[in-house]
PDB file of C-alpha atoms and ligand atoms in Angstrom:
ATOM      1  CA  MET F   1       9.187   7.916   5.008  1.00  0.00           C
ATOM      2  CA  ASN F   2       5.396   7.918   5.180  1.00  0.00           C
ATOM      3  CA  GLY F   3       4.953   9.855   8.393  1.00  0.00           C
ATOM      4  CA  LEU F   4       3.959   6.726  10.512  1.00  0.00           C
ATOM      5  CA  PRO F   5       6.681   6.372  13.070  1.00  0.00           C
ATOM      6  CA  MET F   6       7.728   2.793  14.147  1.00  0.00           C
ATOM      7  CA  SER F   7       9.240   2.383  17.637  1.00  0.00           C
ATOM      8  CA  PRO F   8      11.648  -0.478  18.272  1.00  0.00           C
ATOM      9  CA  GLN F   9       8.980  -2.251  20.073  1.00  0.00           C
ATOM     10  CA  VAL F  10       6.492  -2.090  17.244  1.00  0.00           C
ATOM     11  CA  PHE F  11       9.290  -3.079  14.896  1.00  0.00           C
ATOM     12  CA  ALA F  12       9.845  -6.121  17.135  1.00  0.00           C
ATOM     13  CA  ILE F  13       6.283  -7.299  17.195  1.00  0.00           C
ATOM     14  CA  LEU F  14       5.503  -6.566  13.515  1.00  0.00           C
ATOM     15  CA  GLY F  15       8.771  -8.339  12.477  1.00  0.00           C
ATOM     16  CA  ALA F  16       7.887 -11.362  14.675  1.00  0.00           C
ATOM     17  CA  LEU F  17       4.405 -11.559  13.028  1.00  0.00           C
ATOM     18  CA  ILE F  18       5.721 -11.272   9.467  1.00  0.00           C
ATOM     19  CA  GLU F  19       8.412 -13.981  10.154  1.00  0.00           C
ATOM     20  CA  GLU F  20       5.818 -16.272  11.870  1.00  0.00           C
ATOM     21  CA  LYS F  21       3.450 -15.882   8.821  1.00  0.00           C
ATOM     22  CA  LEU F  22       5.844 -15.624   5.869  1.00  0.00           C
ATOM     23  CA  GLY F  23       9.281 -16.763   6.969  1.00  0.00           C
ATOM     24  CA  ILE F  24      10.932 -13.478   5.991  1.00  0.00           C
ATOM     25  CA  HIS F  25      13.341 -12.298   8.506  1.00  0.00           C
ATOM     26  CA  TYR F  26      14.093  -8.595   9.173  1.00  0.00           C
ATOM     27  CA  GLY F  27      17.147  -7.810  11.267  1.00  0.00           C
ATOM     28  CA  PRO F  28      17.778  -4.483  13.121  1.00  0.00           C
ATOM     29  CA  LEU F  29      19.361  -2.935  10.060  1.00  0.00           C
ATOM     30  CA  ASP F  30      16.192  -3.447   7.977  1.00  0.00           C
ATOM     31  CA  LYS F  31      13.986  -1.371  10.450  1.00  0.00           C
ATOM     32  CA  ASP F  32      13.727   1.748   8.228  1.00  0.00           C
ATOM     33  CA  LEU F  33      13.093  -0.300   5.151  1.00  0.00           C
ATOM     34  CA  LEU F  34      10.388  -2.455   6.811  1.00  0.00           C
ATOM     35  CA  GLY F  35       8.901   0.675   8.427  1.00  0.00           C
ATOM     36  CA  ASP F  36       8.569   2.458   5.178  1.00  0.00           C
ATOM     37  CA  LYS F  37       6.832  -0.533   3.426  1.00  0.00           C
ATOM     38  CA  ILE F  38       4.454  -1.268   6.194  1.00  0.00           C
ATOM     39  CA  ALA F  39       3.746   2.376   6.696  1.00  0.00           C
ATOM     40  CA  MET F  40       2.794   2.729   3.089  1.00  0.00           C
ATOM     41  CA  ARG F  41       0.378  -0.194   3.123  1.00  0.00           C
ATOM     42  CA  ALA F  42      -1.111   0.881   6.651  1.00  0.00           C
ATOM     43  CA  VAL F  43      -1.826   4.381   5.353  1.00  0.00           C
ATOM     44  CA  GLU F  44      -3.465   2.903   2.248  1.00  0.00           C
ATOM     45  CA  ALA F  45      -5.596   0.636   4.462  1.00  0.00           C
ATOM     46  CA  GLY F  46      -6.680   3.770   6.534  1.00  0.00           C
ATOM     47  CA  PHE F  47      -4.522   3.451   9.605  1.00  0.00           C
ATOM     48  CA  ASP F  48      -2.719   6.230  11.410  1.00  0.00           C
ATOM     49  CA  SER F  49      -0.741   4.120  13.774  1.00  0.00           C
ATOM     50  CA  LEU F  50       1.433   1.109  13.194  1.00  0.00           C
ATOM     51  CA  LEU F  51       0.542  -0.331  16.626  1.00  0.00           C
ATOM     52  CA  ASP F  52      -3.133  -0.183  15.634  1.00  0.00           C
ATOM     53  CA  TYR F  53      -2.286  -1.772  12.315  1.00  0.00           C
ATOM     54  CA  TYR F  54      -0.487  -4.560  14.100  1.00  0.00           C
ATOM     55  CA  TYR F  55      -3.520  -5.202  16.409  1.00  0.00           C
ATOM     56  CA  TYR F  56      -5.698  -5.362  13.252  1.00  0.00           C
ATOM     57  CA  LEU F  57      -3.416  -7.782  11.471  1.00  0.00           C
ATOM     58  CA  ARG F  58      -3.045 -10.048  14.558  1.00  0.00           C
ATOM     59  CA  TYR F  59      -6.537  -9.990  16.023  1.00  0.00           C
ATOM     60  CA  ASP F  60      -9.157  -8.779  13.697  1.00  0.00           C
ATOM     61  CA  PRO F  61     -11.164 -11.345  11.660  1.00  0.00           C
ATOM     62  CA  ALA F  62     -10.404  -9.240   8.481  1.00  0.00           C
ATOM     63  CA  GLY F  63      -6.610  -9.198   9.529  1.00  0.00           C
ATOM     64  CA  GLU F  64      -5.800 -12.188   7.344  1.00  0.00           C
ATOM     65  CA  ALA F  65      -7.100 -10.669   4.118  1.00  0.00           C
ATOM     66  CA  GLU F  66      -5.094  -7.395   5.047  1.00  0.00           C
ATOM     67  CA  PHE F  67      -1.992  -9.544   5.739  1.00  0.00           C
ATOM     68  CA  ASP F  68      -2.189 -10.934   2.144  1.00  0.00           C
ATOM     69  CA  ALA F  69      -2.142  -7.312   0.855  1.00  0.00           C
ATOM     70  CA  LEU F  70       0.721  -6.464   3.174  1.00  0.00           C
ATOM     71  CA  ALA F  71       2.614  -9.600   1.841  1.00  0.00           C
ATOM     72  CA  ASP F  72       2.224  -8.310  -1.721  1.00  0.00           C
ATOM     73  CA  VAL F  73       4.081  -5.133  -0.691  1.00  0.00           C
ATOM     74  CA  LEU F  74       6.785  -6.875   1.442  1.00  0.00           C
ATOM     75  CA  VAL F  75       7.879  -9.754  -0.864  1.00  0.00           C
ATOM     76  CA  VAL F  76      10.927  -9.347  -3.242  1.00  0.00           C
ATOM     77  CA  GLY F  77       9.877 -10.701  -6.571  1.00  0.00           C
ATOM     78  CA  GLU F  78      13.157 -10.275  -8.321  1.00  0.00           C
ATOM     79  CA  THR F  79      13.324 -12.760 -11.218  1.00  0.00           C
ATOM     80  CA  TYR F  80      13.689 -12.896 -14.861  1.00  0.00           C
ATOM     81  CA  LEU F  81      13.604 -15.312 -17.891  1.00  0.00           C
ATOM     82  CA  PHE F  82      16.356 -17.884 -18.146  1.00  0.00           C
ATOM     83  CA  ARG F  83      17.892 -17.035 -14.785  1.00  0.00           C
ATOM     84  CA  GLU F  84      20.607 -19.408 -13.882  1.00  0.00           C
ATOM     85  CA  LEU F  85      19.693 -21.220 -17.146  1.00  0.00           C
ATOM     86  CA  ASP F  86      22.592 -23.781 -17.054  1.00  0.00           C
ATOM     87  CA  GLN F  87      21.124 -25.121 -13.905  1.00  0.00           C
ATOM     88  CA  LEU F  88      17.648 -25.477 -15.539  1.00  0.00           C
ATOM     89  CA  GLU F  89      18.924 -27.002 -18.780  1.00  0.00           C
ATOM     90  CA  ALA F  90      20.975 -29.540 -16.758  1.00  0.00           C
ATOM     91  CA  LEU F  91      17.814 -30.473 -14.874  1.00  0.00           C
ATOM     92  CA  VAL F  92      15.837 -31.008 -17.950  1.00  0.00           C
ATOM     93  CA  ARG F  93      18.578 -32.954 -19.734  1.00  0.00           C
ATOM     94  CA  ASP F  94      19.841 -35.009 -16.901  1.00  0.00           C
ATOM     95  CA  VAL F  95      16.911 -35.536 -14.685  1.00  0.00           C
ATOM     96  CA  LEU F  96      13.505 -35.046 -16.476  1.00  0.00           C
ATOM     97  CA  LEU F  97      14.514 -36.348 -19.945  1.00  0.00           C
ATOM     98  CA  PRO F  98      15.601 -39.769 -18.619  1.00  0.00           C
ATOM     99  CA  LEU F  99      12.477 -39.953 -16.548  1.00  0.00           C
ATOM    100  CA  ALA F 100      10.248 -39.081 -19.567  1.00  0.00           C
ATOM    101  CA  GLU F 101      12.193 -41.559 -21.614  1.00  0.00           C
ATOM    102  CA  ALA F 102      11.715 -44.259 -19.119  1.00  0.00           C
ATOM    103  CA  GLY F 103       8.023 -44.043 -19.751  1.00  0.00           C
ATOM    104  CA  GLY F 104       6.727 -44.877 -16.331  1.00  0.00           C
ATOM    105  CA  PRO F 105       3.077 -45.085 -15.483  1.00  0.00           C
ATOM    106  CA  ARG F 106       2.719 -41.378 -14.827  1.00  0.00           C
ATOM    107  CA  ARG F 107       4.191 -38.098 -16.093  1.00  0.00           C
ATOM    108  CA  PRO F 108       7.093 -36.721 -14.338  1.00  0.00           C
ATOM    109  CA  ARG F 109       6.285 -33.722 -12.138  1.00  0.00           C
ATOM    110  CA  ILE F 110       8.187 -30.635 -11.464  1.00  0.00           C
ATOM    111  CA  TRP F 111       7.375 -27.758  -8.933  1.00  0.00           C
ATOM    112  CA  SER F 112       8.683 -24.336  -9.175  1.00  0.00           C
ATOM    113  CA  ALA F 113       8.118 -23.224  -5.529  1.00  0.00           C
ATOM    114  CA  ALA F 114       8.252 -19.522  -5.028  1.00  0.00           C
ATOM    115  CA  CYS F 115       7.962 -18.671  -8.693  1.00  0.00           C
ATOM    116  CA  ALA F 116       7.314 -14.988  -8.258  1.00  0.00           C
ATOM    117  CA  THR F 117       5.899 -13.586 -11.581  1.00  0.00           C
ATOM    118  CA  GLY F 118       6.375 -16.892 -13.487  1.00  0.00           C
ATOM    119  CA  GLU F 119       9.494 -16.309 -15.523  1.00  0.00           C
ATOM    120  CA  GLU F 120      11.104 -19.376 -13.805  1.00  0.00           C
ATOM    121  CA  PRO F 121       8.430 -21.999 -14.592  1.00  0.00           C
ATOM    122  CA  TYR F 122       8.016 -20.474 -17.998  1.00  0.00           C
ATOM    123  CA  SER F 123      11.878 -20.904 -18.678  1.00  0.00           C
ATOM    124  CA  ILE F 124      11.534 -24.443 -17.476  1.00  0.00           C
ATOM    125  CA  ALA F 125       8.607 -25.069 -19.774  1.00  0.00           C
ATOM    126  CA  MET F 126      10.509 -23.622 -22.761  1.00  0.00           C
ATOM    127  CA  CYS F 127      13.613 -25.829 -22.165  1.00  0.00           C
ATOM    128  CA  LEU F 128      11.164 -28.833 -22.048  1.00  0.00           C
ATOM    129  CA  ALA F 129       9.397 -27.675 -25.218  1.00  0.00           C
ATOM    130  CA  ASP F 130      12.670 -27.372 -26.963  1.00  0.00           C
ATOM    131  CA  ARG F 131      13.259 -31.000 -26.375  1.00  0.00           C
ATOM    132  CA  GLY F 132       9.738 -32.095 -27.258  1.00  0.00           C
ATOM    133  CA  LEU F 133       8.883 -32.826 -23.675  1.00  0.00           C
ATOM    134  CA  LEU F 134       6.337 -30.043 -22.686  1.00  0.00           C
ATOM    135  CA  HIS F 135       3.354 -32.309 -22.694  1.00  0.00           C
ATOM    136  CA  GLN F 136       5.187 -35.214 -21.055  1.00  0.00           C
ATOM    137  CA  VAL F 137       5.969 -33.320 -17.926  1.00  0.00           C
ATOM    138  CA  GLU F 138       3.602 -31.818 -15.422  1.00  0.00           C
ATOM    139  CA  ILE F 139       4.645 -28.361 -14.360  1.00  0.00           C
ATOM    140  CA  VAL F 140       3.316 -26.900 -11.124  1.00  0.00           C
ATOM    141  CA  ALA F 141       4.332 -23.355  -9.981  1.00  0.00           C
ATOM    142  CA  SER F 142       3.428 -21.475  -6.775  1.00  0.00           C
ATOM    143  CA  ASP F 143       4.057 -18.385  -4.847  1.00  0.00           C
ATOM    144  CA  LEU F 144       2.732 -16.664  -1.892  1.00  0.00           C
ATOM    145  CA  SER F 145       1.965 -13.378  -3.450  1.00  0.00           C
ATOM    146  CA  THR F 146      -1.401 -13.071  -5.157  1.00  0.00           C
ATOM    147  CA  ARG F 147      -0.368 -10.062  -7.219  1.00  0.00           C
ATOM    148  CA  SER F 148       2.768 -11.940  -8.446  1.00  0.00           C
ATOM    149  CA  LEU F 149       0.598 -14.931  -9.463  1.00  0.00           C
ATOM    150  CA  ALA F 150      -1.843 -12.712 -11.363  1.00  0.00           C
ATOM    151  CA  ALA F 151       1.175 -11.344 -13.400  1.00  0.00           C
ATOM    152  CA  ALA F 152       2.456 -14.896 -13.839  1.00  0.00           C
ATOM    153  CA  ARG F 153      -0.814 -16.138 -15.256  1.00  0.00           C
ATOM    154  CA  ALA F 154      -0.840 -13.213 -17.652  1.00  0.00           C
ATOM    155  CA  GLY F 155       2.626 -14.131 -18.934  1.00  0.00           C
ATOM    156  CA  ALA F 156       3.333 -10.592 -20.435  1.00  0.00           C
ATOM    157  CA  TYR F 157       6.444  -8.834 -19.142  1.00  0.00           C
ATOM    158  CA  GLY F 158       8.303  -5.623 -19.437  1.00  0.00           C
ATOM    159  CA  PRO F 159      11.774  -5.469 -20.979  1.00  0.00           C
ATOM    160  CA  ARG F 160      13.444  -6.319 -17.700  1.00  0.00           C
ATOM    161  CA  ALA F 161      12.279  -9.887 -17.961  1.00  0.00           C
ATOM    162  CA  LEU F 162      15.175 -10.338 -20.405  1.00  0.00           C
ATOM    163  CA  ARG F 163      18.367  -9.083 -18.745  1.00  0.00           C
ATOM    164  CA  SER F 164      21.241  -7.892 -20.880  1.00  0.00           C
ATOM    165  CA  GLN F 165      23.600 -10.169 -18.968  1.00  0.00           C
ATOM    166  CA  VAL F 166      21.538 -13.392 -19.551  1.00  0.00           C
ATOM    167  CA  LYS F 167      22.198 -15.628 -22.473  1.00  0.00           C
ATOM    168  CA  VAL F 168      18.959 -15.988 -24.285  1.00  0.00           C
ATOM    169  CA  PRO F 169      18.797 -19.583 -25.690  1.00  0.00           C
ATOM    170  CA  PRO F 170      18.242 -19.776 -29.490  1.00  0.00           C
ATOM    171  CA  PHE F 171      14.948 -21.592 -28.989  1.00  0.00           C
ATOM    172  CA  ALA F 172      13.416 -18.690 -26.949  1.00  0.00           C
ATOM    173  CA  TRP F 173      11.829 -16.841 -29.797  1.00  0.00           C
ATOM    174  CA  ARG F 174       9.731 -19.773 -30.719  1.00  0.00           C
ATOM    175  CA  PHE F 175       7.826 -19.307 -27.597  1.00  0.00           C
ATOM    176  CA  LEU F 176       8.040 -15.516 -26.950  1.00  0.00           C
ATOM    177  CA  GLN F 177       6.726 -12.692 -28.861  1.00  0.00           C
ATOM    178  CA  LYS F 178       7.428  -9.080 -28.799  1.00  0.00           C
ATOM    179  CA  ASN F 179       4.514  -6.802 -28.620  1.00  0.00           C
ATOM    180  CA  GLY F 180       5.914  -3.142 -28.483  1.00  0.00           C
ATOM    181  CA  GLU F 181       7.873  -3.165 -25.219  1.00  0.00           C
ATOM    182  CA  ARG F 182       6.169  -6.240 -23.966  1.00  0.00           C
ATOM    183  CA  ILE F 183       7.500  -9.784 -24.094  1.00  0.00           C
ATOM    184  CA  VAL F 184       4.562 -12.183 -24.339  1.00  0.00           C
ATOM    185  CA  VAL F 185       4.766 -15.884 -23.518  1.00  0.00           C
ATOM    186  CA  SER F 186       2.984 -18.166 -26.070  1.00  0.00           C
ATOM    187  CA  GLU F 187      -0.335 -19.626 -25.098  1.00  0.00           C
ATOM    188  CA  GLU F 188       1.200 -23.149 -25.428  1.00  0.00           C
ATOM    189  CA  ILE F 189       3.751 -22.398 -22.825  1.00  0.00           C
ATOM    190  CA  ARG F 190       1.402 -20.534 -20.453  1.00  0.00           C
ATOM    191  CA  LYS F 191      -1.142 -23.280 -20.517  1.00  0.00           C
ATOM    192  CA  ALA F 192       1.514 -25.908 -19.728  1.00  0.00           C
ATOM    193  CA  VAL F 193       2.062 -24.300 -16.204  1.00  0.00           C
ATOM    194  CA  ASP F 194      -0.438 -24.832 -13.298  1.00  0.00           C
ATOM    195  CA  PHE F 195      -0.138 -21.884 -11.008  1.00  0.00           C
ATOM    196  CA  ARG F 196      -1.169 -22.243  -7.376  1.00  0.00           C
ATOM    197  CA  ARG F 197      -0.961 -20.014  -4.327  1.00  0.00           C
ATOM    198  CA  ILE F 198       1.183 -21.722  -1.682  1.00  0.00           C
ATOM    199  CA  ASN F 199       2.873 -20.385   1.384  1.00  0.00           C
ATOM    200  CA  LEU F 200       6.036 -22.464   1.889  1.00  0.00           C
ATOM    201  CA  LEU F 201       5.411 -22.399   5.774  1.00  0.00           C
ATOM    202  CA  ASP F 202       2.028 -24.065   5.265  1.00  0.00           C
ATOM    203  CA  GLY F 203       2.678 -27.773   5.620  1.00  0.00           C
ATOM    204  CA  ASP F 204      -1.064 -28.668   5.083  1.00  0.00           C
ATOM    205  CA  SER F 205      -0.978 -26.922   1.538  1.00  0.00           C
ATOM    206  CA  ILE F 206       2.298 -28.701   0.641  1.00  0.00           C
ATOM    207  CA  GLY F 207       0.825 -31.955   1.833  1.00  0.00           C
ATOM    208  CA  LYS F 208      -2.091 -31.519  -0.653  1.00  0.00           C
ATOM    209  CA  ILE F 209      -0.292 -31.046  -3.755  1.00  0.00           C
ATOM    210  CA  GLY F 210       1.223 -34.423  -4.123  1.00  0.00           C
ATOM    211  CA  PHE F 211       4.721 -35.680  -4.845  1.00  0.00           C
ATOM    212  CA  PHE F 212       7.277 -34.431  -7.267  1.00  0.00           C
ATOM    213  CA  ASP F 213      10.300 -35.692  -9.076  1.00  0.00           C
ATOM    214  CA  VAL F 214      11.876 -32.293  -9.078  1.00  0.00           C
ATOM    215  CA  ILE F 215      11.283 -29.290  -6.827  1.00  0.00           C
ATOM    216  CA  VAL F 216      13.000 -25.992  -7.844  1.00  0.00           C
ATOM    217  CA  CYS F 217      13.137 -23.617  -4.864  1.00  0.00           C
ATOM    218  CA  ARG F 218      15.557 -20.862  -5.875  1.00  0.00           C
ATOM    219  CA  ASN F 219      16.347 -17.467  -4.324  1.00  0.00           C
ATOM    220  CA  VAL F 220      13.759 -17.607  -1.403  1.00  0.00           C
ATOM    221  CA  LEU F 221      15.433 -19.393   1.342  1.00  0.00           C
ATOM    222  CA  ILE F 222      17.957 -16.451   1.465  1.00  0.00           C
ATOM    223  CA  TYR F 223      15.061 -14.432   3.128  1.00  0.00           C
ATOM    224  CA  PHE F 224      14.649 -16.958   5.940  1.00  0.00           C
ATOM    225  CA  GLN F 225      16.642 -17.654   9.113  1.00  0.00           C
ATOM    226  CA  ASP F 226      18.247 -21.173   9.236  1.00  0.00           C
ATOM    227  CA  SER F 227      15.627 -22.615  11.437  1.00  0.00           C
ATOM    228  CA  THR F 228      12.866 -21.593   9.003  1.00  0.00           C
ATOM    229  CA  ALA F 229      14.728 -22.538   5.890  1.00  0.00           C
ATOM    230  CA  ARG F 230      15.417 -26.065   7.554  1.00  0.00           C
ATOM    231  CA  ARG F 231      11.620 -26.454   8.278  1.00  0.00           C
ATOM    232  CA  VAL F 232      10.858 -25.573   4.685  1.00  0.00           C
ATOM    233  CA  ILE F 233      13.500 -27.981   3.339  1.00  0.00           C
ATOM    234  CA  ASP F 234      12.100 -30.692   5.547  1.00  0.00           C
ATOM    235  CA  MET F 235       8.573 -30.216   4.096  1.00  0.00           C
ATOM    236  CA  LEU F 236       9.898 -30.060   0.421  1.00  0.00           C
ATOM    237  CA  THR F 237      11.892 -33.190   1.089  1.00  0.00           C
ATOM    238  CA  GLY F 238       8.449 -34.741   2.149  1.00  0.00           C
ATOM    239  CA  ALA F 239       7.069 -33.707  -1.088  1.00  0.00           C
ATOM    240  CA  LEU F 240       9.708 -35.354  -3.227  1.00  0.00           C
ATOM    241  CA  PHE F 241       9.289 -38.947  -4.614  1.00  0.00           C
ATOM    242  CA  PRO F 242      12.058 -41.287  -3.659  1.00  0.00           C
ATOM    243  CA  SER F 243      15.133 -40.303  -5.693  1.00  0.00           C
ATOM    244  CA  GLY F 244      13.535 -36.943  -6.369  1.00  0.00           C
ATOM    245  CA  ALA F 245      15.708 -33.947  -6.673  1.00  0.00           C
ATOM    246  CA  LEU F 246      15.585 -30.487  -5.112  1.00  0.00           C
ATOM    247  CA  LEU F 247      17.327 -27.456  -6.814  1.00  0.00           C
ATOM    248  CA  VAL F 248      18.152 -24.243  -4.968  1.00  0.00           C
ATOM    249  CA  GLY F 249      19.770 -20.996  -6.383  1.00  0.00           C
ATOM    250  CA  VAL F 250      23.424 -21.290  -7.615  1.00  0.00           C
ATOM    251  CA  SER F 251      24.581 -19.141  -4.677  1.00  0.00           C
ATOM    252  CA  GLU F 252      22.530 -21.104  -2.050  1.00  0.00           C
ATOM    253  CA  SER F 253      23.636 -24.261  -0.334  1.00  0.00           C
ATOM    254  CA  LEU F 254      21.657 -26.683   1.971  1.00  0.00           C
ATOM    255  CA  LEU F 255      24.822 -28.367   3.375  1.00  0.00           C
ATOM    256  CA  ARG F 256      25.135 -26.005   6.419  1.00  0.00           C
ATOM    257  CA  LEU F 257      21.439 -26.769   7.280  1.00  0.00           C
ATOM    258  CA  GLY F 258      22.150 -30.422   7.759  1.00  0.00           C
ATOM    259  CA  THR F 259      19.677 -31.723   5.155  1.00  0.00           C
ATOM    260  CA  ALA F 260      18.848 -35.443   4.723  1.00  0.00           C
ATOM    261  CA  LEU F 261      19.217 -34.911   0.987  1.00  0.00           C
ATOM    262  CA  ARG F 262      22.474 -35.868  -0.752  1.00  0.00           C
ATOM    263  CA  CYS F 263      24.311 -33.258  -2.831  1.00  0.00           C
ATOM    264  CA  GLU F 264      25.016 -34.532  -6.287  1.00  0.00           C
ATOM    265  CA  GLU F 265      26.420 -32.992  -9.441  1.00  0.00           C
ATOM    266  CA  ARG F 266      24.220 -33.255 -12.615  1.00  0.00           C
ATOM    267  CA  GLY F 267      25.724 -31.803 -15.897  1.00  0.00           C
ATOM    268  CA  GLY F 268      27.486 -29.028 -13.866  1.00  0.00           C
ATOM    269  CA  ALA F 269      24.502 -28.230 -11.582  1.00  0.00           C
ATOM    270  CA  PHE F 270      24.180 -29.157  -7.979  1.00  0.00           C
ATOM    271  CA  VAL F 271      21.032 -30.993  -7.058  1.00  0.00           C
ATOM    272  CA  TYR F 272      19.992 -32.335  -3.739  1.00  0.00           C
ATOM    273  CA  ARG F 273      18.672 -35.872  -4.012  1.00  0.00           C
ATOM    274  CA  LYS F 274      16.436 -37.789  -1.768  1.00  0.00           C
ATOM    275  CA  ALA F 275      17.277 -41.518  -1.048  1.00  0.00           C
ATOM    276  CA  GLY F 276      15.835 -44.003  -3.455  1.00  0.00           C
TER     277      GLY F 276
HETATM  278  C1  LIG J 301      13.366 -13.446  -5.391  1.00  0.00           C
HETATM  279  S1  LIG J 301      11.887 -14.275  -5.811  1.00  0.00           S
HETATM  280  C2  LIG J 301      12.562 -15.732  -6.530  1.00  0.00           C
HETATM  281  C3  LIG J 301      11.886 -16.070  -7.783  1.00  0.00           C
HETATM  282  C4  LIG J 301      12.359 -17.333  -8.636  1.00  0.00           C
HETATM  283  N1  LIG J 301      12.388 -18.543  -7.805  1.00  0.00           N
HETATM  284  C5  LIG J 301      13.771 -16.989  -9.036  1.00  0.00           C
HETATM  285  O1  LIG J 301      14.807 -17.511  -8.596  1.00  0.00           O
HETATM  286  O2  LIG J 301      13.932 -16.217 -10.028  1.00  0.00           O
HETATM  287  C6  LIG J 301      11.401 -14.751  -4.212  1.00  0.00           C
HETATM  288  C7  LIG J 301       9.836 -15.239  -4.195  1.00  0.00           C
HETATM  289  O3  LIG J 301       9.715 -15.865  -2.990  1.00  0.00           O
HETATM  290  C8  LIG J 301       8.284 -15.676  -2.588  1.00  0.00           C
HETATM  291  N2  LIG J 301       8.118 -16.003  -1.201  1.00  0.00           N
HETATM  292  C9  LIG J 301       8.659 -15.359  -0.037  1.00  0.00           C
HETATM  293  N3  LIG J 301       8.208 -16.067   1.023  1.00  0.00           N
HETATM  294  C10 LIG J 301       7.459 -16.893   0.719  1.00  0.00           C
HETATM  295  C11 LIG J 301       6.737 -18.009   1.409  1.00  0.00           C
HETATM  296  N4  LIG J 301       6.693 -18.086   2.788  1.00  0.00           N
HETATM  297  N5  LIG J 301       5.958 -18.880   0.637  1.00  0.00           N
HETATM  298  C12 LIG J 301       5.847 -18.825  -0.664  1.00  0.00           C
HETATM  299  N6  LIG J 301       6.595 -17.880  -1.436  1.00  0.00           N
HETATM  300  C13 LIG J 301       7.418 -17.014  -0.759  1.00  0.00           C
HETATM  301  C14 LIG J 301       8.030 -14.209  -2.797  1.00  0.00           C
HETATM  302  O4  LIG J 301       6.758 -13.887  -3.004  1.00  0.00           O
HETATM  303  C15 LIG J 301       8.936 -14.038  -4.190  1.00  0.00           C
HETATM  304  O5  LIG J 301       8.065 -14.145  -5.362  1.00  0.00           O
END
C-alpha cells in the first residue's frame, strides 16, 4: 500500500480508462492490486490523489506520455525462452518450412504480437536458424510496453529466461552465450527480429504493418474480456494473408469467441487458419 486510497468510484473510472486504452480488464477482486500499482506510479509522477491522476491521464495534453509510463507498470511481461516450444517447432516445421521451400516471390512473414521482452521471437528465430531458414523468413515482433521492448532489443537476460521446467533444445547454445549470470542472444539472432511498438487495440497501427503468413499471439488475450479479445482477433485476422495461421497459447482457445478462422492441428499444435 502506497498511502493513496482508491475509492470504488475511482477504481471504476481508472479501470475503464485502462481497459479502453490497453484492453486489460480488472475485476472487483483486482482492486487492491491495481490500486497499489497505480498509486506507486502516481506518487512517482508527483500526485497525491488518484482522482487528480485520473484527470491528468484523461484530459491533460501530457497525459498520453504518462499513460505509457503507467502501462509499463501495469503489464504482466511473464515470458521465457522456448516457452511452449513444441508449438513453435510445429509452426516452423509444418507451416513456415513448406512456405520457404515453395520459394514464392516474397519471404514468408511471421509476427510475434505481444512479445514482451523478446524471448518468444528469439525462440522462433533460433528454431528457424536451426533449420537454416533464418534469413528466408521475415520476423516482426511487437509489444505495447516501451520498457519491455528496450529489454527485447538488448537481448540479454537474467537466469529466469531459462526455466528449469523447460526443455532447452540442443541447438540453443549455438545462439546463446552465458556471460556470468546473464544469457546473451547472439547478434545474428537479434538482428533477425524487427521490433516495433504496437498496441493490439490500435487498428491503424495493425493496418500499417502489412500482411503475415503466421501471427503468434500467445498469453495476452487472457487479460482481455471476450468482446475485446474478439475485436483483436478480427484485426489480426485482417492482417493474415489468405491461408495464414494464427497461434495462441496452449491453454487458450478462440473457439468460444466465434472466430472466422478454422481450427486445425499441425504436428500436434492447434493453429487457427484463415480461408485460402
Ligand atoms: C504474458 S506476456 C506474453 C509474452 C509472450 N507472448 C509469451 O507468451 O511468452 C503479455 C504481453 O502482452 C502485452 N500486452 C498487454 N496488452 C497489450 C496490448 N493492448 N497491446 C500490445 N501488447 C499488450 C504486455 O505488455 C506483455 O508484454
